[in-house]
């Protein structure tokens, strides 16, 4: 027997709107924080010029575990969105950044600049998006835990060193891919929007540049500078505003 999620016909049928009231009900509703995962979606929204309401999901007050947030994302992770004008005109809620980036690009990037509409170029972009969500982000997140957060107190440095080594390997993959190119697939895409915020986090927030030998990855460093120079990136990095 197949169990299907009931289709909602209006925004107010989503329980999350009881905790975070829409300012503009016709706009995309973003529930997030300016973390490396959270800003992927706000940056893409800025790049696409899509209007959105940005709602802050505070980790300090465990908003991500509230019944309202869990009603939209049972995995209690940010970001999540509701598009009031989803497929067929009905509202749709989504979580997981890979799914959200693909959905938004398919919805609004009609020329296929950020995600090609068809052909091999589409799947090349998606493979690098999946590379980020499946490996690059999770491994770098573990590095941050063992280097900057609770794990830094562990006397045994073997767990930290495991993720240092894996981060170096992944940076090497990215370094090689960027040889002779400005962007991962040659042209700016949702793959870059997924990957670059994590590069920034390792260097700036985790303060692990020296630990991984960032100077050994000049292509990656130049890539991050190009990414941060984009106006939409600068705007998206500030959302949701505190």
JSON list of C-alpha atoms in Angstrom, two decimals:
[
{"chain": "A", "resi": 1, "resn": "UNK", "atom": "CA", "xyz": [0.00, 0.00, 0.00]},
{"chain": "A", "resi": 2, "resn": "UNK", "atom": "CA", "xyz": [1.34, 3.42, -0.96]},
{"chain": "A", "resi": 3, "resn": "UNK", "atom": "CA", "xyz": [0.91, 6.20, 1.59]},
{"chain": "A", "resi": 4, "resn": "UNK", "atom": "CA", "xyz": [0.98, 9.64, 0.06]},
{"chain": "A", "resi": 5, "resn": "UNK", "atom": "CA", "xyz": [1.46, 12.95, 1.83]},
{"chain": "A", "resi": 6, "resn": "UNK", "atom": "CA", "xyz": [-1.78, 14.95, 1.63]},
{"chain": "A", "resi": 7, "resn": "UNK", "atom": "CA", "xyz": [-1.53, 17.84, -0.79]},
{"chain": "A", "resi": 8, "resn": "UNK", "atom": "CA", "xyz": [-2.01, 21.19, 0.89]},
{"chain": "A", "resi": 9, "resn": "UNK", "atom": "CA", "xyz": [-4.00, 23.86, -0.88]},
{"chain": "A", "resi": 10, "resn": "UNK", "atom": "CA", "xyz": [-2.90, 26.95, 1.06]},
{"chain": "A", "resi": 11, "resn": "UNK", "atom": "CA", "xyz": [0.05, 28.24, 3.06]},
{"chain": "A", "resi": 12, "resn": "UNK", "atom": "CA", "xyz": [-1.84, 28.32, 6.35]},
{"chain": "A", "resi": 13, "resn": "UNK", "atom": "CA", "xyz": [-2.26, 24.54, 6.20]},
{"chain": "A", "resi": 14, "resn": "UNK", "atom": "CA", "xyz": [1.44, 24.22, 7.06]},
{"chain": "A", "resi": 15, "resn": "UNK", "atom": "CA", "xyz": [1.78, 24.14, 10.88]},
{"chain": "A", "resi": 16, "resn": "UNK", "atom": "CA", "xyz": [5.17, 25.87, 10.67]},
{"chain": "A", "resi": 17, "resn": "UNK", "atom": "CA", "xyz": [3.41, 29.09, 9.69]},
{"chain": "A", "resi": 18, "resn": "UNK", "atom": "CA", "xyz": [1.87, 29.21, 13.17]},
{"chain": "A", "resi": 19, "resn": "UNK", "atom": "CA", "xyz": [5.34, 29.75, 14.65]},
{"chain": "A", "resi": 20, "resn": "UNK", "atom": "CA", "xyz": [6.82, 31.83, 11.84]},
{"chain": "A", "resi": 21, "resn": "UNK", "atom": "CA", "xyz": [4.04, 33.90, 10.31]},
{"chain": "A", "resi": 22, "resn": "UNK", "atom": "CA", "xyz": [4.57, 34.79, 6.63]},
{"chain": "A", "resi": 23, "resn": "UNK", "atom": "CA", "xyz": [5.30, 38.46, 6.05]},
{"chain": "A", "resi": 24, "resn": "UNK", "atom": "CA", "xyz": [4.39, 38.10, 2.37]},
{"chain": "A", "resi": 25, "resn": "UNK", "atom": "CA", "xyz": [2.28, 34.97, 1.86]},
{"chain": "A", "resi": 26, "resn": "UNK", "atom": "CA", "xyz": [2.86, 35.01, -1.90]},
{"chain": "A", "resi": 27, "resn": "UNK", "atom": "CA", "xyz": [6.64, 34.77, -1.43]},
{"chain": "A", "resi": 28, "resn": "UNK", "atom": "CA", "xyz": [8.79, 31.69, -0.87]},
{"chain": "A", "resi": 29, "resn": "UNK", "atom": "CA", "xyz": [9.15, 31.04, 2.85]},
{"chain": "A", "resi": 30, "resn": "UNK", "atom": "CA", "xyz": [12.71, 30.21, 3.94]},
{"chain": "A", "resi": 31, "resn": "UNK", "atom": "CA", "xyz": [13.43, 28.72, 7.37]},
{"chain": "A", "resi": 32, "resn": "UNK", "atom": "CA", "xyz": [17.13, 28.88, 7.98]},
{"chain": "A", "resi": 33, "resn": "UNK", "atom": "CA", "xyz": [20.26, 30.27, 9.61]},
{"chain": "A", "resi": 34, "resn": "UNK", "atom": "CA", "xyz": [23.37, 31.75, 7.93]},
{"chain": "A", "resi": 35, "resn": "UNK", "atom": "CA", "xyz": [25.34, 28.50, 8.21]},
{"chain": "A", "resi": 36, "resn": "UNK", "atom": "CA", "xyz": [27.18, 26.95, 5.22]},
{"chain": "A", "resi": 37, "resn": "UNK", "atom": "CA", "xyz": [24.12, 24.83, 4.50]},
{"chain": "A", "resi": 38, "resn": "UNK", "atom": "CA", "xyz": [21.62, 27.57, 5.17]},
{"chain": "A", "resi": 39, "resn": "UNK", "atom": "CA", "xyz": [23.18, 30.17, 2.92]},
{"chain": "A", "resi": 40, "resn": "UNK", "atom": "CA", "xyz": [23.15, 27.86, -0.10]},
{"chain": "A", "resi": 41, "resn": "UNK", "atom": "CA", "xyz": [19.43, 28.49, -0.45]},
{"chain": "A", "resi": 42, "resn": "UNK", "atom": "CA", "xyz": [19.43, 32.21, 0.34]},
{"chain": "A", "resi": 43, "resn": "UNK", "atom": "CA", "xyz": [22.26, 32.75, -2.15]},
{"chain": "A", "resi": 44, "resn": "UNK", "atom": "CA", "xyz": [20.39, 30.91, -4.89]},
{"chain": "A", "resi": 45, "resn": "UNK", "atom": "CA", "xyz": [17.22, 32.86, -4.14]},
{"chain": "A", "resi": 46, "resn": "UNK", "atom": "CA", "xyz": [19.24, 36.07, -4.50]},
{"chain": "A", "resi": 47, "resn": "UNK", "atom": "CA", "xyz": [20.87, 34.87, -7.72]},
{"chain": "A", "resi": 48, "resn": "UNK", "atom": "CA", "xyz": [17.47, 34.00, -9.19]},
{"chain": "A", "resi": 49, "resn": "UNK", "atom": "CA", "xyz": [15.84, 37.21, -8.00]},
{"chain": "A", "resi": 50, "resn": "UNK", "atom": "CA", "xyz": [13.03, 35.29, -6.33]},
{"chain": "A", "resi": 51, "resn": "UNK", "atom": "CA", "xyz": [11.23, 37.15, -3.52]},
{"chain": "A", "resi": 52, "resn": "UNK", "atom": "CA", "xyz": [11.33, 35.35, -0.19]},
{"chain": "A", "resi": 53, "resn": "UNK", "atom": "CA", "xyz": [10.63, 35.74, 3.51]},
{"chain": "A", "resi": 54, "resn": "UNK", "atom": "CA", "xyz": [13.61, 34.63, 5.61]},
{"chain": "A", "resi": 55, "resn": "UNK", "atom": "CA", "xyz": [12.71, 33.21, 9.02]},
{"chain": "A", "resi": 56, "resn": "UNK", "atom": "CA", "xyz": [15.45, 32.55, 11.55]},
{"chain": "A", "resi": 57, "resn": "UNK", "atom": "CA", "xyz": [15.44, 29.08, 13.11]},
{"chain": "A", "resi": 58, "resn": "UNK", "atom": "CA", "xyz": [17.39, 29.68, 16.30]},
{"chain": "A", "resi": 59, "resn": "UNK", "atom": "CA", "xyz": [19.62, 26.85, 17.51]},
{"chain": "A", "resi": 60, "resn": "UNK", "atom": "CA", "xyz": [20.01, 28.73, 20.81]},
{"chain": "A", "resi": 61, "resn": "UNK", "atom": "CA", "xyz": [16.35, 28.07, 21.61]},
{"chain": "A", "resi": 62, "resn": "UNK", "atom": "CA", "xyz": [16.19, 24.69, 19.83]},
{"chain": "A", "resi": 63, "resn": "UNK", "atom": "CA", "xyz": [13.73, 25.94, 17.22]},
{"chain": "A", "resi": 64, "resn": "UNK", "atom": "CA", "xyz": [14.82, 23.09, 14.96]},
{"chain": "A", "resi": 65, "resn": "UNK", "atom": "CA", "xyz": [13.25, 20.61, 17.39]},
{"chain": "A", "resi": 66, "resn": "UNK", "atom": "CA", "xyz": [9.95, 22.44, 17.71]},
{"chain": "A", "resi": 67, "resn": "UNK", "atom": "CA", "xyz": [6.84, 20.59, 16.52]},
{"chain": "A", "resi": 68, "resn": "UNK", "atom": "CA", "xyz": [6.22, 23.33, 13.98]},
{"chain": "A", "resi": 69, "resn": "UNK", "atom": "CA", "xyz": [9.64, 22.99, 12.35]},
{"chain": "A", "resi": 70, "resn": "UNK", "atom": "CA", "xyz": [9.53, 19.19, 12.49]},
{"chain": "A", "resi": 71, "resn": "UNK", "atom": "CA", "xyz": [6.21, 19.29, 10.65]},
{"chain": "A", "resi": 72, "resn": "UNK", "atom": "CA", "xyz": [8.12, 20.62, 7.63]},
{"chain": "A", "resi": 73, "resn": "UNK", "atom": "CA", "xyz": [11.44, 18.86, 8.15]},
{"chain": "A", "resi": 74, "resn": "UNK", "atom": "CA", "xyz": [11.26, 15.71, 10.29]},
{"chain": "A", "resi": 75, "resn": "UNK", "atom": "CA", "xyz": [15.08, 15.52, 10.10]},
{"chain": "A", "resi": 76, "resn": "UNK", "atom": "CA", "xyz": [15.35, 18.72, 12.23]},
{"chain": "A", "resi": 77, "resn": "UNK", "atom": "CA", "xyz": [17.97, 20.34, 10.00]},
{"chain": "A", "resi": 78, "resn": "UNK", "atom": "CA", "xyz": [18.00, 23.75, 8.33]},
{"chain": "A", "resi": 79, "resn": "UNK", "atom": "CA", "xyz": [17.20, 24.98, 5.76]},
{"chain": "A", "resi": 80, "resn": "UNK", "atom": "CA", "xyz": [13.68, 24.20, 4.63]},
{"chain": "A", "resi": 81, "resn": "UNK", "atom": "CA", "xyz": [11.31, 26.10, 2.38]},
{"chain": "A", "resi": 82, "resn": "UNK", "atom": "CA", "xyz": [7.68, 26.42, 1.40]},
{"chain": "A", "resi": 83, "resn": "UNK", "atom": "CA", "xyz": [6.88, 27.62, -2.09]},
{"chain": "A", "resi": 84, "resn": "UNK", "atom": "CA", "xyz": [3.27, 28.86, -2.08]},
{"chain": "A", "resi": 85, "resn": "UNK", "atom": "CA", "xyz": [3.21, 28.56, -5.87]},
{"chain": "A", "resi": 86, "resn": "UNK", "atom": "CA", "xyz": [4.57, 25.06, -6.28]},
{"chain": "A", "resi": 87, "resn": "UNK", "atom": "CA", "xyz": [3.90, 22.48, -8.99]},
{"chain": "A", "resi": 88, "resn": "UNK", "atom": "CA", "xyz": [0.41, 22.83, -10.36]},
{"chain": "A", "resi": 89, "resn": "UNK", "atom": "CA", "xyz": [-0.04, 26.03, -8.39]},
{"chain": "A", "resi": 90, "resn": "UNK", "atom": "CA", "xyz": [-0.29, 24.22, -5.04]},
{"chain": "A", "resi": 91, "resn": "UNK", "atom": "CA", "xyz": [2.10, 25.03, -2.19]},
{"chain": "A", "resi": 92, "resn": "UNK", "atom": "CA", "xyz": [5.00, 22.64, -1.64]},
{"chain": "A", "resi": 93, "resn": "UNK", "atom": "CA", "xyz": [7.37, 22.22, 1.28]},
{"chain": "A", "resi": 94, "resn": "UNK", "atom": "CA", "xyz": [10.92, 20.94, 0.86]},
{"chain": "A", "resi": 95, "resn": "UNK", "atom": "CA", "xyz": [13.97, 20.12, 2.95]},
{"chain": "A", "resi": 96, "resn": "UNK", "atom": "CA", "xyz": [17.51, 18.94, 2.05]},
{"chain": "A", "resi": 97, "resn": "UNK", "atom": "CA", "xyz": [19.62, 21.48, 0.20]},
{"chain": "A", "resi": 98, "resn": "UNK", "atom": "CA", "xyz": [20.29, 19.30, -2.83]},
{"chain": "A", "resi": 99, "resn": "UNK", "atom": "CA", "xyz": [16.55, 18.94, -3.43]},
{"chain": "A", "resi": 100, "resn": "UNK", "atom": "CA", "xyz": [15.86, 22.62, -2.73]},
{"chain": "A", "resi": 101, "resn": "UNK", "atom": "CA", "xyz": [18.59, 23.93, -5.04]},
{"chain": "A", "resi": 102, "resn": "UNK", "atom": "CA", "xyz": [17.48, 21.64, -7.86]},
{"chain": "A", "resi": 103, "resn": "UNK", "atom": "CA", "xyz": [13.85, 22.60, -7.38]},
{"chain": "A", "resi": 104, "resn": "UNK", "atom": "CA", "xyz": [14.47, 26.35, -7.32]},
{"chain": "A", "resi": 105, "resn": "UNK", "atom": "CA", "xyz": [16.75, 26.23, -10.36]},
{"chain": "A", "resi": 106, "resn": "UNK", "atom": "CA", "xyz": [14.22, 24.19, -12.30]},
{"chain": "A", "resi": 107, "resn": "UNK", "atom": "CA", "xyz": [11.46, 26.57, -11.24]},
{"chain": "A", "resi": 108, "resn": "UNK", "atom": "CA", "xyz": [13.07, 29.91, -12.04]},
{"chain": "A", "resi": 109, "resn": "UNK", "atom": "CA", "xyz": [16.24, 29.39, -14.08]},
{"chain": "A", "resi": 110, "resn": "UNK", "atom": "CA", "xyz": [14.39, 28.97, -17.37]},
{"chain": "A", "resi": 111, "resn": "UNK", "atom": "CA", "xyz": [17.53, 29.50, -19.45]},
{"chain": "A", "resi": 112, "resn": "UNK", "atom": "CA", "xyz": [19.44, 26.81, -17.58]},
{"chain": "A", "resi": 113, "resn": "UNK", "atom": "CA", "xyz": [22.32, 29.08, -16.58]},
{"chain": "A", "resi": 114, "resn": "UNK", "atom": "CA", "xyz": [22.66, 27.71, -13.04]},
{"chain": "A", "resi": 115, "resn": "UNK", "atom": "CA", "xyz": [21.38, 24.22, -13.81]},
{"chain": "A", "resi": 116, "resn": "UNK", "atom": "CA", "xyz": [21.24, 23.13, -17.45]},
{"chain": "A", "resi": 117, "resn": "UNK", "atom": "CA", "xyz": [17.78, 21.97, -18.42]},
{"chain": "A", "resi": 118, "resn": "UNK", "atom": "CA", "xyz": [18.88, 18.79, -20.14]},
{"chain": "A", "resi": 119, "resn": "UNK", "atom": "CA", "xyz": [21.77, 16.79, -21.52]},
{"chain": "A", "resi": 120, "resn": "UNK", "atom": "CA", "xyz": [25.15, 15.81, -20.12]},
{"chain": "A", "resi": 121, "resn": "UNK", "atom": "CA", "xyz": [25.80, 19.29, -18.71]},
{"chain": "A", "resi": 122, "resn": "UNK", "atom": "CA", "xyz": [22.82, 18.92, -16.38]},
{"chain": "A", "resi": 123, "resn": "UNK", "atom": "CA", "xyz": [24.12, 15.69, -14.92]},
{"chain": "A", "resi": 124, "resn": "UNK", "atom": "CA", "xyz": [27.66, 17.02, -14.62]},
{"chain": "A", "resi": 125, "resn": "UNK", "atom": "CA", "xyz": [26.30, 19.83, -12.47]},
{"chain": "A", "resi": 126, "resn": "UNK", "atom": "CA", "xyz": [24.19, 17.46, -10.40]},
{"chain": "A", "resi": 127, "resn": "UNK", "atom": "CA", "xyz": [27.09, 15.09, -9.79]},
{"chain": "A", "resi": 128, "resn": "UNK", "atom": "CA", "xyz": [29.12, 17.89, -8.21]},
{"chain": "A", "resi": 129, "resn": "UNK", "atom": "CA", "xyz": [26.09, 18.99, -6.20]},
{"chain": "A", "resi": 130, "resn": "UNK", "atom": "CA", "xyz": [25.77, 15.43, -4.87]},
{"chain": "A", "resi": 131, "resn": "UNK", "atom": "CA", "xyz": [29.53, 15.34, -4.24]},
{"chain": "A", "resi": 132, "resn": "UNK", "atom": "CA", "xyz": [29.06, 18.28, -1.92]},
{"chain": "A", "resi": 133, "resn": "UNK", "atom": "CA", "xyz": [26.01, 17.05, -0.05]},
{"chain": "A", "resi": 134, "resn": "UNK", "atom": "CA", "xyz": [27.27, 13.48, 0.21]},
{"chain": "A", "resi": 135, "resn": "UNK", "atom": "CA", "xyz": [30.90, 14.05, 1.16]},
{"chain": "A", "resi": 136, "resn": "UNK", "atom": "CA", "xyz": [32.39, 17.53, 1.08]},
{"chain": "A", "resi": 137, "resn": "UNK", "atom": "CA", "xyz": [29.97, 19.14, 3.53]},
{"chain": "A", "resi": 138, "resn": "UNK", "atom": "CA", "xyz": [29.65, 16.24, 6.02]},
{"chain": "A", "resi": 139, "resn": "UNK", "atom": "CA", "xyz": [33.40, 15.64, 6.19]},
{"chain": "A", "resi": 140, "resn": "UNK", "atom": "CA", "xyz": [34.20, 19.32, 6.66]},
{"chain": "A", "resi": 141, "resn": "UNK", "atom": "CA", "xyz": [31.53, 19.51, 9.33]},
{"chain": "A", "resi": 142, "resn": "UNK", "atom": "CA", "xyz": [33.26, 16.73, 11.25]},
{"chain": "A", "resi": 143, "resn": "UNK", "atom": "CA", "xyz": [36.55, 18.59, 10.93]},
{"chain": "A", "resi": 144, "resn": "UNK", "atom": "CA", "xyz": [34.89, 21.62, 12.49]},
{"chain": "A", "resi": 145, "resn": "UNK", "atom": "CA", "xyz": [33.59, 19.54, 15.41]},
{"chain": "A", "resi": 146, "resn": "UNK", "atom": "CA", "xyz": [36.98, 18.04, 16.22]},
{"chain": "A", "resi": 147, "resn": "UNK", "atom": "CA", "xyz": [38.98, 21.21, 15.59]},
{"chain": "A", "resi": 148, "resn": "UNK", "atom": "CA", "xyz": [36.80, 24.04, 16.93]},
{"chain": "A", "resi": 149, "resn": "UNK", "atom": "CA", "xyz": [33.93, 22.65, 18.95]},
{"chain": "A", "resi": 150, "resn": "UNK", "atom": "CA", "xyz": [33.53, 19.95, 21.62]},
{"chain": "A", "resi": 151, "resn": "UNK", "atom": "CA", "xyz": [35.89, 17.52, 19.93]},
{"chain": "A", "resi": 152, "resn": "UNK", "atom": "CA", "xyz": [38.85, 19.84, 20.37]},
{"chain": "A", "resi": 153, "resn": "UNK", "atom": "CA", "xyz": [38.96, 18.81, 24.03]},
{"chain": "A", "resi": 154, "resn": "UNK", "atom": "CA", "xyz": [39.63, 15.18, 23.14]},
{"chain": "A", "resi": 155, "resn": "UNK", "atom": "CA", "xyz": [43.19, 14.17, 24.00]},
{"chain": "A", "resi": 156, "resn": "UNK", "atom": "CA", "xyz": [43.19, 11.51, 21.29]},
{"chain": "A", "resi": 157, "resn": "UNK", "atom": "CA", "xyz": [43.75, 13.46, 18.05]},
{"chain": "A", "resi": 158, "resn": "UNK", "atom": "CA", "xyz": [43.23, 10.50, 15.76]},
{"chain": "A", "resi": 159, "resn": "UNK", "atom": "CA", "xyz": [39.55, 11.38, 15.06]},
{"chain": "A", "resi": 160, "resn": "UNK", "atom": "CA", "xyz": [40.51, 14.97, 14.22]},
{"chain": "A", "resi": 161, "resn": "UNK", "atom": "CA", "xyz": [43.39, 13.85, 12.03]},
{"chain": "A", "resi": 162, "resn": "UNK", "atom": "CA", "xyz": [41.12, 11.46, 10.16]},
{"chain": "A", "resi": 163, "resn": "UNK", "atom": "CA", "xyz": [38.94, 14.38, 9.07]},
{"chain": "A", "resi": 164, "resn": "UNK", "atom": "CA", "xyz": [41.92, 16.63, 8.43]},
{"chain": "A", "resi": 165, "resn": "UNK", "atom": "CA", "xyz": [43.27, 14.04, 6.00]},
{"chain": "A", "resi": 166, "resn": "UNK", "atom": "CA", "xyz": [39.89, 13.58, 4.34]},
{"chain": "A", "resi": 167, "resn": "UNK", "atom": "CA", "xyz": [39.41, 17.34, 4.02]},
{"chain": "A", "resi": 168, "resn": "UNK", "atom": "CA", "xyz": [42.82, 17.63, 2.38]},
{"chain": "A", "resi": 169, "resn": "UNK", "atom": "CA", "xyz": [41.87, 14.87, -0.05]},
{"chain": "A", "resi": 170, "resn": "UNK", "atom": "CA", "xyz": [38.58, 16.55, -0.92]},
{"chain": "A", "resi": 171, "resn": "UNK", "atom": "CA", "xyz": [40.26, 19.93, -1.35]},
{"chain": "A", "resi": 172, "resn": "UNK", "atom": "CA", "xyz": [42.69, 18.18, -3.69]},
{"chain": "A", "resi": 173, "resn": "UNK", "atom": "CA", "xyz": [39.78, 16.88, -5.77]},
{"chain": "A", "resi": 174, "resn": "UNK", "atom": "CA", "xyz": [38.35, 20.40, -5.98]},
{"chain": "A", "resi": 175, "resn": "UNK", "atom": "CA", "xyz": [41.76, 21.92, -6.73]},
{"chain": "A", "resi": 176, "resn": "UNK", "atom": "CA", "xyz": [42.22, 19.60, -9.69]},
{"chain": "A", "resi": 177, "resn": "UNK", "atom": "CA", "xyz": [38.69, 20.19, -10.98]},
{"chain": "A", "resi": 178, "resn": "UNK", "atom": "CA", "xyz": [39.25, 23.95, -10.94]},
{"chain": "A", "resi": 179, "resn": "UNK", "atom": "CA", "xyz": [42.47, 23.80, -12.95]},
{"chain": "A", "resi": 180, "resn": "UNK", "atom": "CA", "xyz": [42.01, 26.18, -15.87]},
{"chain": "A", "resi": 181, "resn": "UNK", "atom": "CA", "xyz": [38.41, 26.96, -14.87]},
{"chain": "A", "resi": 182, "resn": "UNK", "atom": "CA", "xyz": [36.73, 29.74, -12.95]},
{"chain": "A", "resi": 183, "resn": "UNK", "atom": "CA", "xyz": [33.91, 27.49, -11.75]},
{"chain": "A", "resi": 184, "resn": "UNK", "atom": "CA", "xyz": [33.51, 23.80, -11.01]},
{"chain": "A", "resi": 185, "resn": "UNK", "atom": "CA", "xyz": [31.83, 22.85, -14.30]},
{"chain": "A", "resi": 186, "resn": "UNK", "atom": "CA", "xyz": [33.27, 25.78, -16.24]},
{"chain": "A", "resi": 187, "resn": "UNK", "atom": "CA", "xyz": [30.26, 28.02, -15.76]},
{"chain": "A", "resi": 188, "resn": "UNK", "atom": "CA", "xyz": [28.76, 29.26, -12.49]},
{"chain": "A", "resi": 189, "resn": "UNK", "atom": "CA", "xyz": [26.11, 26.85, -11.23]},
{"chain": "A", "resi": 190, "resn": "UNK", "atom": "CA", "xyz": [24.26, 25.49, -8.22]},
{"chain": "A", "resi": 191, "resn": "UNK", "atom": "CA", "xyz": [27.26, 23.22, -7.68]},
{"chain": "A", "resi": 192, "resn": "UNK", "atom": "CA", "xyz": [29.34, 26.29, -6.81]},
{"chain": "A", "resi": 193, "resn": "UNK", "atom": "CA", "xyz": [26.58, 27.64, -4.60]},
{"chain": "A", "resi": 194, "resn": "UNK", "atom": "CA", "xyz": [26.69, 24.35, -2.69]},
{"chain": "A", "resi": 195, "resn": "UNK", "atom": "CA", "xyz": [30.48, 23.97, -2.47]},
{"chain": "A", "resi": 196, "resn": "UNK", "atom": "CA", "xyz": [31.93, 27.45, -1.93]},
{"chain": "A", "resi": 197, "resn": "UNK", "atom": "CA", "xyz": [30.15, 28.26, 1.37]},
{"chain": "A", "resi": 198, "resn": "UNK", "atom": "CA", "xyz": [31.83, 25.22, 2.89]},
{"chain": "A", "resi": 199, "resn": "UNK", "atom": "CA", "xyz": [35.25, 26.34, 1.66]},
{"chain": "A", "resi": 200, "resn": "UNK", "atom": "CA", "xyz": [34.60, 29.70, 3.30]},
{"chain": "A", "resi": 201, "resn": "UNK", "atom": "CA", "xyz": [33.56, 28.04, 6.56]},
{"chain": "A", "resi": 202, "resn": "UNK", "atom": "CA", "xyz": [36.70, 25.94, 6.85]},
{"chain": "A", "resi": 203, "resn": "UNK", "atom": "CA", "xyz": [38.95, 28.95, 6.37]},
{"chain": "A", "resi": 204, "resn": "UNK", "atom": "CA", "xyz": [37.02, 31.67, 8.20]},
{"chain": "A", "resi": 205, "resn": "UNK", "atom": "CA", "xyz": [34.72, 30.08, 10.79]},
{"chain": "A", "resi": 206, "resn": "UNK", "atom": "CA", "xyz": [36.55, 26.86, 11.65]},
{"chain": "A", "resi": 207, "resn": "UNK", "atom": "CA", "xyz": [39.89, 28.69, 11.38]},
{"chain": "A", "resi": 208, "resn": "UNK", "atom": "CA", "xyz": [41.40, 25.53, 9.95]},
{"chain": "A", "resi": 209, "resn": "UNK", "atom": "CA", "xyz": [43.22, 26.98, 6.93]},
{"chain": "A", "resi": 210, "resn": "UNK", "atom": "CA", "xyz": [46.68, 26.31, 8.36]},
{"chain": "A", "resi": 211, "resn": "UNK", "atom": "CA", "xyz": [45.61, 22.89, 9.61]},
{"chain": "A", "resi": 212, "resn": "UNK", "atom": "CA", "xyz": [44.67, 21.68, 6.13]},
{"chain": "A", "resi": 213, "resn": "UNK", "atom": "CA", "xyz": [47.41, 23.61, 4.34]},
{"chain": "A", "resi": 214, "resn": "UNK", "atom": "CA", "xyz": [45.17, 25.99, 2.41]},
{"chain": "A", "resi": 215, "resn": "UNK", "atom": "CA", "xyz": [48.19, 27.47, 0.64]},
{"chain": "A", "resi": 216, "resn": "UNK", "atom": "CA", "xyz": [48.56, 24.15, -1.17]},
{"chain": "A", "resi": 217, "resn": "UNK", "atom": "CA", "xyz": [45.25, 24.82, -2.93]},
{"chain": "A", "resi": 218, "resn": "UNK", "atom": "CA", "xyz": [45.66, 28.11, -4.85]},
{"chain": "A", "resi": 219, "resn": "UNK", "atom": "CA", "xyz": [42.89, 27.31, -7.33]},
{"chain": "A", "resi": 220, "resn": "UNK", "atom": "CA", "xyz": [40.45, 26.82, -4.45]},
{"chain": "A", "resi": 221, "resn": "UNK", "atom": "CA", "xyz": [41.52, 30.06, -2.75]},
{"chain": "A", "resi": 222, "resn": "UNK", "atom": "CA", "xyz": [41.07, 32.08, -5.96]},
{"chain": "A", "resi": 223, "resn": "UNK", "atom": "CA", "xyz": [37.73, 30.35, -6.53]},
{"chain": "A", "resi": 224, "resn": "UNK", "atom": "CA", "xyz": [36.49, 31.42, -3.10]},
{"chain": "A", "resi": 225, "resn": "UNK", "atom": "CA", "xyz": [37.48, 35.03, -3.80]},
{"chain": "A", "resi": 226, "resn": "UNK", "atom": "CA", "xyz": [35.50, 35.01, -7.08]},
{"chain": "A", "resi": 227, "resn": "UNK", "atom": "CA", "xyz": [32.51, 33.53, -5.32]},
{"chain": "A", "resi": 228, "resn": "UNK", "atom": "CA", "xyz": [32.52, 36.07, -2.49]},
{"chain": "A", "resi": 229, "resn": "UNK", "atom": "CA", "xyz": [32.77, 38.95, -4.99]},
{"chain": "A", "resi": 230, "resn": "UNK", "atom": "CA", "xyz": [29.29, 38.21, -6.35]},
{"chain": "A", "resi": 231, "resn": "UNK", "atom": "CA", "xyz": [26.65, 40.67, -5.05]},
{"chain": "A", "resi": 232, "resn": "UNK", "atom": "CA", "xyz": [24.02, 37.93, -4.70]},
{"chain": "A", "resi": 233, "resn": "UNK", "atom": "CA", "xyz": [26.43, 35.91, -2.59]},
{"chain": "A", "resi": 234, "resn": "UNK", "atom": "CA", "xyz": [27.07, 38.83, -0.27]},
{"chain": "A", "resi": 235, "resn": "UNK", "atom": "CA", "xyz": [23.33, 39.40, 0.10]},
{"chain": "A", "resi": 236, "resn": "UNK", "atom": "CA", "xyz": [22.56, 35.73, 0.67]},
{"chain": "A", "resi": 237, "resn": "UNK", "atom": "CA", "xyz": [25.25, 35.32, 3.32]},
{"chain": "A", "resi": 238, "resn": "UNK", "atom": "CA", "xyz": [23.35, 37.77, 5.52]},
{"chain": "A", "resi": 239, "resn": "UNK", "atom": "CA", "xyz": [20.06, 35.86, 5.51]},
{"chain": "A", "resi": 240, "resn": "UNK", "atom": "CA", "xyz": [18.15, 35.35, 7.67]},
{"chain": "A", "resi": 241, "resn": "UNK", "atom": "CA", "xyz": [19.11, 38.60, 9.35]},
{"chain": "A", "resi": 242, "resn": "UNK", "atom": "CA", "xyz": [19.39, 38.33, 13.13]}
]
